[in-house]
Amino acid sequence: MNISFQPKLFSTLRNYSKEQFYADLMAGVIVGIVALPLAIAFGIASGVTPEKGLFTAIIAGFIISFFGGSKVQIGGPTGAFIVIVYGIVQQFGVAGLAIATMIAGVMLVLMGIFRLGTVIKFIPYPVVVGFTSGIALTIFATQIKDLFGLHIDKVPGDFIGKWITYSHHFDSINFWALGVGIISIVIIAITPRFSKKIPGSLIAIVLMTLIVYFLKNKFGITGIETIGDRFTIDPSLPRPAAPKIDFAAIQTLLPTAFTIAMLGAIESLLSATVADGVIGDKHHSNTELIAQGIANIVSPIFGGIPATGAIARTMTNINNGGRTPVAGIIHAVVLALILLFLGGLTKHIPMSCLAGVLVIVAYNMSEWRTFKGLLKNTKSEILVLITTFSLTVIFDLTIAIEIGLLMAAVLFIRRISETSSISIFKEKVHEADFIEGSTDTEKLTLPKGVEVYEIEGPFFFGVANKFEETMKTIGDRPKVQIIRMRKVPFMDSTGAHNLQSLIKSAQKDKIHVLLSGVNENVHAVLIKNNIEKLLGSENICSNINAALMRADEIVKNNKI
């Protein structure tokens, strides 16, 4: 088996120029600065320490750029993982999170090796929007405590439990913290109007950190909680320490790891596809999955959390001139330098300011306009959207993805089944256009005792039963049944089994079965399932004319 692994870094370096390096350097520095507050915020919101978010952005970000299949993809922790990571930490601890992330990494590598990159792209859009919007609402709910400065010892993990707890503690609002959070949100919202280069989140964090520091030291206002009040930050690079993995842990964490892997695959490939449209390139989806897998295997060893391609940071990279993976590598180096030399300053960042940053992240993730637009689609798509959204919010992402994908698959099979039809002809049948080499469709008269059953569409497990039921409704039994398959593109094992059962049943009733217009793919299935042997090769005809001649011969010779 040929493994599709073609990192973009090595192909882009062949014709690399000094001018492109300067562009990548500038983009990498800017993206590194943009990633700083987000990595810290995602780390805290995920239930781990701030530096773990930075470790992920540094280690995973470097690996994704070095091995990735996209020229401009920026990897690291993302908002999509907050909900699931928080749940894992609460239930299994940081060690459980590390194991789940590594298992997910192995799954991603296997997805890339088995060339599933293109398959992931076909996950229905309502499923993606449903759980993305659900994650956004859940992220918003997790930030209420810090945004309002509420005095709550422990916030429940479930969505409804959170709001019940909040309602009991709203009398403890810290208006200083709320003011910092609201001003942070306003700054982030209005920044794009006057600055396209410097991100609003960075401006808000720098400005509000200075203001809160000034209020604490000059006016003695100490009620505004900062990162340093809750966490002890170690401003040094992590040391590798692999978690202890046993079979019991793998068995327990496998479903959660699958969710991490699916979410990582979907988000990274969506990000890479969006980037392709902007820069006019085409990423290697399987290479990208392998790179994401390696990143998620290595990241936990250095204290990191799950990582994937980040759309916002990838677009920032593109908008600032990044066109090769060198920019992503520089972004990781910049973050490492900030951690080493300025990491101690992060303890002064107000928690309510970070909550404001994540409220904006949640709003951007919500895709409420898209969600609203999808509500105008078919009832089945609306059902998938609402179900996936509701399960994400009320239960968890693992259940939402599994049931959302299952529903989408069932509805897809139903839709395909509806496009397949079975027609019965007892007196005349249309001649195939391609037989005569023209667009004329003459009607051919059927010999007495001959009937034609035409299948149109795929003959798979969703249609096979329909065909069997149609055959059972026939009144008088003909002497010859011609099953016309010119419009059957493929047949699966269930279709083959039902066809085989039907032929055996017909032969018991002394009815001769002929097949007409079988293409190469379907013919191969017939051979594998011994149907050709059961019928006889002379009874599998290339077109309807040949089948009718054979039927006429059987009727005249009474070879039943």
Coordinates of C-alpha atoms in Angstrom, one line a residue:
M1 CA 0.0 0.0 0.0
N2 CA 1.4 3.4 -1.0
I3 CA 1.2 5.9 1.9
S4 CA 0.1 9.4 0.7
F5 CA 2.6 11.5 2.7
Q6 CA 3.8 14.6 1.0
P7 CA 4.6 17.4 3.4
K8 CA 4.3 20.8 1.7
L9 CA 7.4 22.2 3.5
F10 CA 9.8 20.2 1.4
S11 CA 8.2 21.0 -1.9
T12 CA 8.0 24.7 -1.1
L13 CA 11.6 25.0 0.0
R14 CA 12.9 23.9 -3.5
N15 CA 12.2 27.3 -4.9
Y16 CA 12.3 29.3 -1.7
S17 CA 13.4 33.0 -2.0
K18 CA 14.7 35.7 0.4
E19 CA 11.6 37.8 -0.3
Q20 CA 9.3 34.9 0.6
F21 CA 11.2 34.4 3.9
Y22 CA 10.7 38.0 4.9
A23 CA 6.9 37.6 4.1
D24 CA 6.8 34.4 6.1
L25 CA 8.8 35.9 9.0
M26 CA 6.4 38.8 9.3
A27 CA 3.3 36.6 9.1
G28 CA 4.8 34.1 11.6
V29 CA 5.5 36.8 14.1
I30 CA 2.0 38.3 13.8
V31 CA 0.3 34.9 14.0
G32 CA 2.4 34.0 17.1
I33 CA 1.3 37.2 18.8
V34 CA -2.4 36.5 17.8
A35 CA -2.1 32.9 19.1
L36 CA -0.8 33.9 22.5
P37 CA -4.0 35.1 24.2
L38 CA -6.1 32.4 22.4
A39 CA -3.8 29.6 23.5
I40 CA -3.9 30.8 27.1
A41 CA -7.7 31.3 27.0
F42 CA -8.3 27.9 25.4
G43 CA -6.0 26.2 28.0
I44 CA -7.9 27.7 31.0
A45 CA -11.4 27.2 29.5
S46 CA -10.4 23.5 28.8
G47 CA -9.9 23.0 32.5
V48 CA -6.0 22.8 32.4
T49 CA -3.4 25.4 33.2
P50 CA -2.6 28.3 30.9
E51 CA 0.8 27.1 29.9
K52 CA -0.6 23.8 28.6
G53 CA -2.5 25.8 26.0
L54 CA 0.8 27.5 25.1
F55 CA 2.7 24.2 25.0
T56 CA 0.1 22.9 22.5
A57 CA 0.4 25.9 20.3
I58 CA 4.2 25.6 20.3
I59 CA 4.7 21.8 20.0
A60 CA 1.6 20.9 17.9
G61 CA 1.8 24.1 15.9
F62 CA 5.4 23.3 14.9
I63 CA 4.7 19.7 13.9
I64 CA 1.6 20.5 11.9
S65 CA 3.5 23.1 9.9
F66 CA 6.6 20.8 9.4
F67 CA 4.7 17.7 8.3
G68 CA 1.4 19.1 7.1
G69 CA -0.2 18.9 3.7
S70 CA -1.2 22.6 3.5
K71 CA 1.2 25.5 2.8
V72 CA -0.5 27.9 5.2
Q73 CA -2.3 25.9 7.9
I74 CA -1.6 27.1 11.4
G75 CA -2.3 24.4 14.1
G76 CA -2.8 24.6 17.8
P77 CA -5.6 24.4 20.5
T78 CA -9.0 25.6 19.2
G79 CA -12.3 26.5 20.7
A80 CA -14.0 23.4 19.2
F81 CA -12.1 21.2 21.7
I82 CA -12.9 23.2 24.8
V83 CA -16.1 21.4 25.7
I84 CA -14.8 17.9 25.1
V85 CA -11.4 18.5 26.8
Y86 CA -13.1 20.1 29.9
G87 CA -15.3 17.0 30.1
I88 CA -12.4 14.6 29.9
V89 CA -10.4 16.4 32.5
Q90 CA -13.4 16.5 34.9
Q91 CA -14.0 12.7 34.5
F92 CA -10.6 11.2 33.8
G93 CA -8.1 13.9 34.9
V94 CA -5.2 15.3 33.0
A95 CA -3.6 11.8 32.6
G96 CA -6.8 10.5 31.0
L97 CA -6.8 13.5 28.6
A98 CA -3.2 12.7 27.6
I99 CA -4.1 9.1 26.8
A100 CA -7.3 10.0 24.9
T101 CA -5.3 12.6 22.8
M102 CA -2.6 10.1 21.9
I103 CA -5.2 7.5 20.9
A104 CA -6.9 10.1 18.8
G105 CA -3.5 10.9 17.2
V106 CA -3.0 7.3 16.2
M107 CA -6.5 7.3 14.7
L108 CA -5.7 10.4 12.7
V109 CA -2.5 8.9 11.4
L110 CA -4.4 5.7 10.4
M111 CA -7.0 7.8 8.6
G112 CA -4.3 9.4 6.6
I113 CA -2.5 6.1 5.8
F114 CA -5.8 4.6 4.6
R115 CA -6.5 7.7 2.5
L116 CA -9.7 8.7 4.3
G117 CA -8.9 12.4 3.9
T118 CA -11.3 12.8 1.0
V119 CA -14.1 10.8 2.8
I120 CA -14.1 13.1 5.8
K121 CA -15.0 16.0 3.5
F122 CA -18.3 14.4 2.7
I123 CA -19.7 14.7 6.3
P124 CA -23.0 16.4 5.9
Y125 CA -23.0 20.2 6.4
P126 CA -25.9 20.2 8.9
V127 CA -23.9 17.8 11.2
V128 CA -20.9 20.2 11.1
V129 CA -23.0 23.3 11.7
G130 CA -25.0 21.6 14.4
F131 CA -22.2 20.6 16.6
T132 CA -20.1 23.8 15.8
S133 CA -23.1 26.0 16.9
G134 CA -23.7 23.7 19.9
I135 CA -20.0 24.0 20.9
A136 CA -20.2 27.8 20.6
L137 CA -23.2 28.0 22.9
T138 CA -21.5 25.7 25.4
I139 CA -18.3 27.8 25.4
F140 CA -20.4 30.9 26.0
A141 CA -22.0 29.1 29.0
T142 CA -18.6 28.2 30.5
Q143 CA -17.5 31.8 30.5
I144 CA -20.4 33.3 32.5
K145 CA -18.7 32.8 35.9
D146 CA -15.5 34.6 34.9
L147 CA -17.3 37.3 32.8
F148 CA -19.6 38.3 35.7
G149 CA -17.0 37.6 38.5
L150 CA -19.4 35.2 40.2
H151 CA -18.3 33.6 43.5
I152 CA -18.8 29.9 42.7
D153 CA -16.6 27.1 44.1
K154 CA -17.4 24.5 41.5
V155 CA -19.3 24.9 38.3
P156 CA -21.2 21.8 37.1
G157 CA -20.1 20.2 33.9
D158 CA -23.5 19.9 32.2
F159 CA -25.1 22.9 30.4
I160 CA -28.4 23.0 32.3
G161 CA -26.6 22.5 35.6
K162 CA -24.4 25.5 34.9
W163 CA -27.3 27.8 34.3
I164 CA -29.1 26.6 37.5
T165 CA -26.0 27.3 39.5
Y166 CA -25.5 30.7 37.9
S167 CA -29.1 31.7 38.7
H168 CA -28.4 30.9 42.4
H169 CA -25.2 33.1 42.4
F170 CA -26.1 36.1 40.3
D171 CA -26.3 38.2 43.6
S172 CA -22.5 37.8 43.8
I173 CA -21.7 39.7 40.6
N174 CA -18.4 41.6 40.7
F175 CA -19.2 44.7 38.6
W176 CA -15.5 45.6 38.2
A177 CA -14.9 42.2 36.6
L178 CA -18.1 42.6 34.5
G179 CA -16.9 46.0 33.3
V180 CA -13.5 44.6 32.3
G181 CA -15.2 41.8 30.4
I182 CA -17.7 44.1 28.6
I183 CA -15.0 46.6 27.6
S184 CA -12.8 43.7 26.3
I185 CA -15.7 42.5 24.1
V186 CA -16.3 46.0 22.8
I187 CA -12.5 46.5 22.0
I188 CA -12.4 43.2 20.1
A189 CA -15.6 43.9 18.2
I190 CA -14.5 47.4 17.0
T191 CA -10.8 46.8 16.4
P192 CA -11.3 45.4 12.8
R193 CA -12.7 48.9 11.8
F194 CA -9.4 50.6 12.3
S195 CA -6.8 47.8 12.4
K196 CA -6.6 44.8 10.1
K197 CA -3.1 43.7 11.3
I198 CA -3.2 43.9 15.1
P199 CA -5.9 41.5 16.6
G200 CA -8.5 43.0 18.9
S201 CA -8.0 40.2 21.4
L202 CA -4.3 41.2 21.9
I203 CA -5.2 44.9 22.2
A204 CA -7.9 44.1 24.8
I205 CA -5.6 41.9 26.8
V206 CA -2.7 44.4 26.9
L207 CA -4.9 47.3 27.6
M208 CA -7.1 45.7 30.3
T209 CA -4.1 44.0 32.0
L210 CA -2.5 47.5 32.3
I211 CA -5.7 49.1 33.6
V212 CA -6.4 46.3 36.2
Y213 CA -2.7 46.4 37.3
F214 CA -3.0 50.1 37.8
L215 CA -6.4 49.8 39.7
K216 CA -4.9 47.2 42.0
N217 CA -1.7 49.0 42.8
K218 CA -2.9 52.6 42.9
F219 CA -6.5 52.4 44.1
G220 CA -6.4 49.1 46.0
I221 CA -9.2 47.5 44.0
T222 CA -8.4 43.8 44.5
G223 CA -11.7 42.2 43.5
I224 CA -10.7 41.6 39.9
E225 CA -9.4 38.0 39.6
T226 CA -6.3 37.5 37.4
I227 CA -4.6 34.4 36.0
G228 CA -2.0 34.6 38.8
D229 CA -4.8 34.5 41.4
R230 CA -5.9 31.1 40.2
F231 CA -2.8 29.5 38.5
T232 CA 0.9 29.3 39.1
I233 CA 2.5 29.7 35.7
D234 CA 5.8 28.0 35.0
P235 CA 7.6 30.2 32.3
S236 CA 9.8 27.4 30.9
L237 CA 9.6 24.8 28.2
P238 CA 8.0 21.5 29.2
R239 CA 9.9 18.3 29.8
P240 CA 8.7 15.1 28.0
A241 CA 6.8 12.7 30.2
A242 CA 4.7 9.9 28.5
P243 CA 1.5 8.9 30.3
K244 CA 1.1 5.4 31.6
I245 CA -1.1 3.6 29.0
D246 CA -2.9 0.3 29.7
F247 CA -5.6 -1.7 27.9
A248 CA -8.3 -0.7 30.4
A249 CA -7.6 3.0 29.9
I250 CA -7.6 2.5 26.1
Q251 CA -11.0 0.7 26.3
T252 CA -12.5 3.4 28.5
L253 CA -11.3 6.3 26.5
L254 CA -11.7 5.0 23.0
P255 CA -15.1 6.6 22.3
T256 CA -13.8 10.0 23.5
A257 CA -10.6 9.6 21.5
F258 CA -12.8 8.9 18.4
T259 CA -14.6 12.2 19.0
I260 CA -11.3 14.1 19.3
A261 CA -10.0 12.4 16.1
M262 CA -13.2 13.1 14.1
L263 CA -13.4 16.7 15.3
G264 CA -9.7 17.3 14.6
A265 CA -10.0 15.8 11.1
I266 CA -13.1 17.8 10.2
E267 CA -11.8 21.1 11.5
S268 CA -8.3 20.8 10.0
L269 CA -9.5 19.8 6.6
L270 CA -12.2 22.5 6.5
S271 CA -9.6 25.0 7.5
A272 CA -7.2 23.8 4.8
T273 CA -10.0 23.8 2.2
V274 CA -10.9 27.4 3.0
A275 CA -7.2 28.4 2.8
D276 CA -6.9 26.7 -0.6
G277 CA -9.7 28.9 -2.0
V278 CA -7.8 32.0 -0.9
I279 CA -4.3 31.2 -2.0
G280 CA -5.3 29.2 -5.1
D281 CA -3.5 26.0 -3.9
K282 CA -4.6 22.4 -3.2
H283 CA -3.6 20.7 0.1
H284 CA -2.8 17.0 0.5
S285 CA -5.7 15.9 2.8
N286 CA -4.1 12.6 3.8
T287 CA -0.7 14.2 4.6
E288 CA -2.6 16.8 6.7
L289 CA -4.3 14.0 8.7
I290 CA -1.0 12.2 9.3
A291 CA 0.6 15.5 10.5
Q292 CA -2.4 16.2 12.8
G293 CA -2.0 12.7 14.1
I294 CA 1.7 13.1 14.8
A295 CA 1.0 16.4 16.6
N296 CA -1.6 14.9 18.8
I297 CA 0.6 11.9 19.7
V298 CA 3.6 14.1 20.6
S299 CA 1.7 17.1 22.2
P300 CA 0.5 15.2 25.4
I301 CA 4.0 14.0 26.0
F302 CA 5.0 17.6 26.5
G303 CA 1.9 18.5 28.6
G304 CA -0.2 19.6 25.6
I305 CA -3.9 19.2 24.9
P306 CA -5.6 18.2 21.5
A307 CA -4.7 20.3 18.5
T308 CA -6.0 20.9 15.0
G309 CA -6.0 23.4 12.2
A310 CA -7.2 26.8 13.3
I311 CA -9.2 28.7 10.7
A312 CA -8.8 32.2 12.3
R313 CA -5.1 31.9 12.7
T314 CA -4.7 30.3 9.3
M315 CA -6.5 33.3 7.7
T316 CA -4.4 35.7 9.7
N317 CA -1.3 34.0 8.3
I318 CA -2.6 34.3 4.8
N319 CA -3.6 38.0 5.2
N320 CA -0.2 38.9 6.4
G321 CA 1.7 37.3 3.6
G322 CA 2.4 33.7 4.8
R323 CA 2.6 31.4 1.8
T324 CA 4.7 28.5 3.0
P325 CA 4.9 26.3 6.2
V326 CA 7.9 28.3 7.3
A327 CA 5.5 31.0 8.6
G328 CA 3.8 28.3 10.8
I329 CA 7.2 27.2 12.2
I330 CA 8.1 30.8 13.0
H331 CA 4.8 31.3 14.8
A332 CA 5.7 28.3 17.1
V333 CA 9.2 29.7 17.7
V334 CA 7.7 33.2 18.6
L335 CA 5.4 31.6 21.1
A336 CA 8.2 29.7 22.7
L337 CA 10.3 32.9 23.0
I338 CA 7.3 34.7 24.6
L339 CA 6.8 31.9 27.0
L340 CA 10.4 31.9 28.1
F341 CA 11.0 35.6 28.4
L342 CA 7.5 37.1 29.0
G343 CA 5.6 34.1 30.4
G344 CA 5.8 35.5 33.9
L345 CA 3.8 38.6 32.9
T346 CA 0.8 36.5 31.8
K347 CA -0.2 36.1 35.5
H348 CA -1.5 39.8 35.5
I349 CA -4.1 39.1 32.7
P350 CA -7.7 39.5 34.1
M351 CA -9.9 36.3 34.0
S352 CA -12.9 38.4 32.9
C353 CA -10.8 39.8 29.9
L354 CA -10.1 36.2 28.8
A355 CA -13.8 35.4 29.2
G356 CA -14.5 38.4 26.9
V357 CA -12.1 36.9 24.3
L358 CA -13.9 33.5 24.5
V359 CA -17.3 35.1 24.2
I360 CA -16.2 36.6 20.9
V361 CA -14.7 33.2 19.9
A362 CA -18.1 31.6 20.7
Y363 CA -20.0 34.2 18.7
N364 CA -17.7 33.7 15.6
M365 CA -18.1 29.9 16.0
S366 CA -21.9 30.0 16.3
E367 CA -22.5 30.6 12.6
W368 CA -26.0 31.7 13.6
R369 CA -26.7 33.1 10.1
T370 CA -25.8 29.8 8.5
F371 CA -27.8 27.9 11.2
K372 CA -30.8 30.1 10.4
G373 CA -30.4 29.6 6.7
L374 CA -30.3 25.8 7.1
L375 CA -33.7 25.9 8.9
K376 CA -35.2 26.7 5.4
N377 CA -33.9 23.3 4.0
T378 CA -35.7 20.0 3.9
K379 CA -37.2 18.5 7.0
S380 CA -34.6 15.7 7.2
E381 CA -31.7 18.2 7.1
I382 CA -33.4 20.4 9.8
L383 CA -33.9 17.3 11.9
V384 CA -30.2 16.4 11.7
L385 CA -29.2 20.0 12.4
I386 CA -31.4 20.4 15.5
T387 CA -30.7 16.9 16.8
T388 CA -26.9 17.4 16.6
F389 CA -27.1 20.9 18.1
S390 CA -29.3 19.8 21.0
L391 CA -27.2 16.7 21.8
T392 CA -24.0 18.8 21.8
V393 CA -25.5 21.3 24.2
I394 CA -27.5 19.1 26.5
F395 CA -25.4 15.9 26.6
D396 CA -21.9 15.9 25.0
L397 CA -20.0 16.1 21.7
T398 CA -19.3 12.4 21.6
I399 CA -23.0 11.5 21.5
A400 CA -23.8 14.4 19.2
I401 CA -21.2 13.4 16.5
E402 CA -22.1 9.7 16.7
I403 CA -25.9 10.2 16.5
G404 CA -25.6 13.1 14.0
L405 CA -23.5 11.0 11.6
L406 CA -25.8 8.0 12.1
M407 CA -28.9 10.1 11.3
A408 CA -27.2 11.7 8.3
A409 CA -26.2 8.2 7.0
V410 CA -29.7 6.8 7.4
L411 CA -31.3 9.8 5.7
F412 CA -28.8 9.6 2.9
I413 CA -29.6 6.0 2.3
R414 CA -33.3 6.8 2.4
R415 CA -32.8 9.5 -0.1
I416 CA -30.7 7.3 -2.4
S417 CA -33.4 4.6 -2.1
E418 CA -36.0 7.0 -3.2
T419 CA -34.1 7.8 -6.3
S420 CA -34.0 4.1 -7.3
S421 CA -37.1 2.8 -9.0
I422 CA -38.3 -0.5 -10.4
S423 CA -40.5 -0.5 -13.5
I424 CA -42.5 -3.5 -14.9
F425 CA -43.1 -4.0 -18.7
K426 CA -45.5 -6.7 -19.9
E427 CA -46.3 -5.8 -23.5
K428 CA -43.7 -3.3 -24.9
V429 CA -40.4 -2.0 -23.7
H430 CA -38.2 0.9 -24.8
E431 CA -35.1 0.0 -26.8
A432 CA -31.8 1.4 -25.2
D433 CA -30.6 4.6 -27.0
F434 CA -27.0 3.4 -27.3
I435 CA -28.0 0.1 -29.1
E436 CA -29.0 1.9 -32.2
G437 CA -26.4 4.6 -31.9
S438 CA -29.1 7.3 -32.0
T439 CA -31.6 9.1 -29.8
D440 CA -34.5 7.1 -31.1
T441 CA -36.2 4.9 -28.6
E442 CA -38.3 2.4 -30.5
K443 CA -40.7 0.3 -28.5
L444 CA -40.0 -3.4 -28.7
T445 CA -42.9 -5.9 -28.5
L446 CA -42.3 -8.5 -25.8
P447 CA -42.9 -12.2 -26.7
K448 CA -45.9 -13.8 -25.0
G449 CA -44.9 -15.0 -21.5
V450 CA -42.0 -12.6 -21.2
E451 CA -41.9 -9.7 -18.7
V452 CA -39.2 -7.0 -18.2
Y453 CA -38.3 -5.5 -14.8
E454 CA -36.1 -2.5 -15.1
I455 CA -34.1 -1.3 -12.1
E456 CA -33.0 2.3 -12.2
G457 CA -30.4 3.5 -9.7
P458 CA -27.9 1.7 -7.3
F459 CA -28.9 -1.9 -6.4
F460 CA -27.8 -1.9 -2.7
F461 CA -29.2 -2.9 0.6
G462 CA -31.6 0.1 0.7
V463 CA -33.2 -0.9 -2.6
A464 CA -32.9 -4.7 -2.6
N465 CA -35.9 -5.2 -0.3
K466 CA -38.0 -2.9 -2.4
F467 CA -37.2 -5.0 -5.5
E468 CA -38.0 -8.2 -3.7
E469 CA -41.4 -6.8 -2.6
T470 CA -42.2 -5.6 -6.1
M471 CA -41.5 -9.1 -7.5
K472 CA -43.9 -10.6 -4.9
T473 CA -46.8 -8.4 -6.0
I474 CA -46.8 -9.8 -9.6
G475 CA -50.0 -11.7 -10.4
D476 CA -49.6 -14.2 -13.2
R477 CA -46.2 -15.8 -13.4
P478 CA -44.4 -15.3 -16.7
K479 CA -42.3 -17.9 -18.4
V480 CA -39.3 -15.6 -18.7
Q481 CA -38.3 -12.6 -16.4
I482 CA -35.8 -10.2 -17.9
I483 CA -34.2 -8.0 -15.2
R484 CA -32.9 -4.9 -17.1
M485 CA -29.9 -3.4 -15.3
R486 CA -28.5 -0.8 -17.8
K487 CA -29.1 2.0 -15.3
V488 CA -27.6 0.2 -12.2
P489 CA -24.2 1.8 -11.5
F490 CA -23.2 -0.6 -8.7
M491 CA -24.5 -3.5 -6.6
D492 CA -23.5 -4.4 -3.1
S493 CA -23.5 -7.7 -1.3
T494 CA -27.1 -7.4 0.0
G495 CA -28.3 -6.6 -3.5
A496 CA -26.5 -9.6 -4.8
H497 CA -27.9 -11.9 -2.1
N498 CA -31.4 -10.8 -2.8
L499 CA -31.0 -11.2 -6.5
Q500 CA -29.5 -14.7 -5.9
S501 CA -32.5 -15.6 -3.7
L502 CA -34.9 -14.3 -6.3
I503 CA -33.3 -16.4 -9.1
K504 CA -33.4 -19.5 -7.0
S505 CA -37.1 -18.9 -6.1
A506 CA -37.9 -18.3 -9.8
Q507 CA -36.1 -21.5 -10.9
K508 CA -38.2 -23.5 -8.4
D509 CA -41.3 -22.0 -10.0
K510 CA -39.8 -23.0 -13.4
I511 CA -39.4 -19.3 -14.4
H512 CA -36.3 -18.5 -16.5
V513 CA -34.4 -15.3 -15.4
L514 CA -32.3 -13.2 -17.8
L515 CA -30.2 -10.2 -17.0
S516 CA -29.8 -7.4 -19.5
G517 CA -27.4 -4.4 -19.8
V518 CA -25.1 -5.4 -16.9
N519 CA -22.0 -3.1 -16.7
E520 CA -18.5 -4.3 -15.8
N521 CA -18.7 -3.4 -12.1
V522 CA -22.0 -5.2 -11.6
H523 CA -20.8 -8.1 -13.7
A524 CA -17.8 -8.5 -11.4
V525 CA -20.1 -8.7 -8.3
L526 CA -22.2 -11.3 -10.1
I527 CA -19.1 -13.5 -10.7
K528 CA -17.9 -13.1 -7.1
N529 CA -21.3 -14.1 -5.7
N530 CA -21.7 -17.1 -8.1
I531 CA -24.7 -15.6 -9.8
E532 CA -23.3 -15.9 -13.3
K533 CA -22.7 -19.6 -12.5
L534 CA -26.3 -20.0 -11.2
L535 CA -27.8 -18.3 -14.3
G536 CA -25.4 -19.4 -17.0
S537 CA -23.3 -16.9 -18.9
E538 CA -25.6 -17.2 -21.9
N539 CA -28.4 -15.7 -19.8
I540 CA -26.5 -12.5 -19.0
C541 CA -27.1 -10.4 -22.1
S542 CA -25.3 -7.2 -23.2
N543 CA -28.5 -5.3 -24.2
I544 CA -32.3 -5.6 -24.3
N545 CA -32.3 -6.8 -27.9
A546 CA -30.1 -9.7 -27.1
A547 CA -32.1 -10.5 -24.0
L548 CA -35.4 -10.5 -26.0
M549 CA -33.9 -12.8 -28.7
R550 CA -32.8 -15.2 -25.9
A551 CA -36.2 -15.0 -24.3
D552 CA -38.0 -15.7 -27.6
E553 CA -35.7 -18.7 -28.1
I554 CA -36.5 -20.1 -24.6
V555 CA -40.3 -19.6 -25.1
K556 CA -40.3 -21.2 -28.5
N557 CA -38.2 -24.2 -27.4
N558 CA -40.1 -24.4 -24.2
K559 CA -36.8 -24.6 -22.3
I560 CA -38.3 -23.9 -18.9

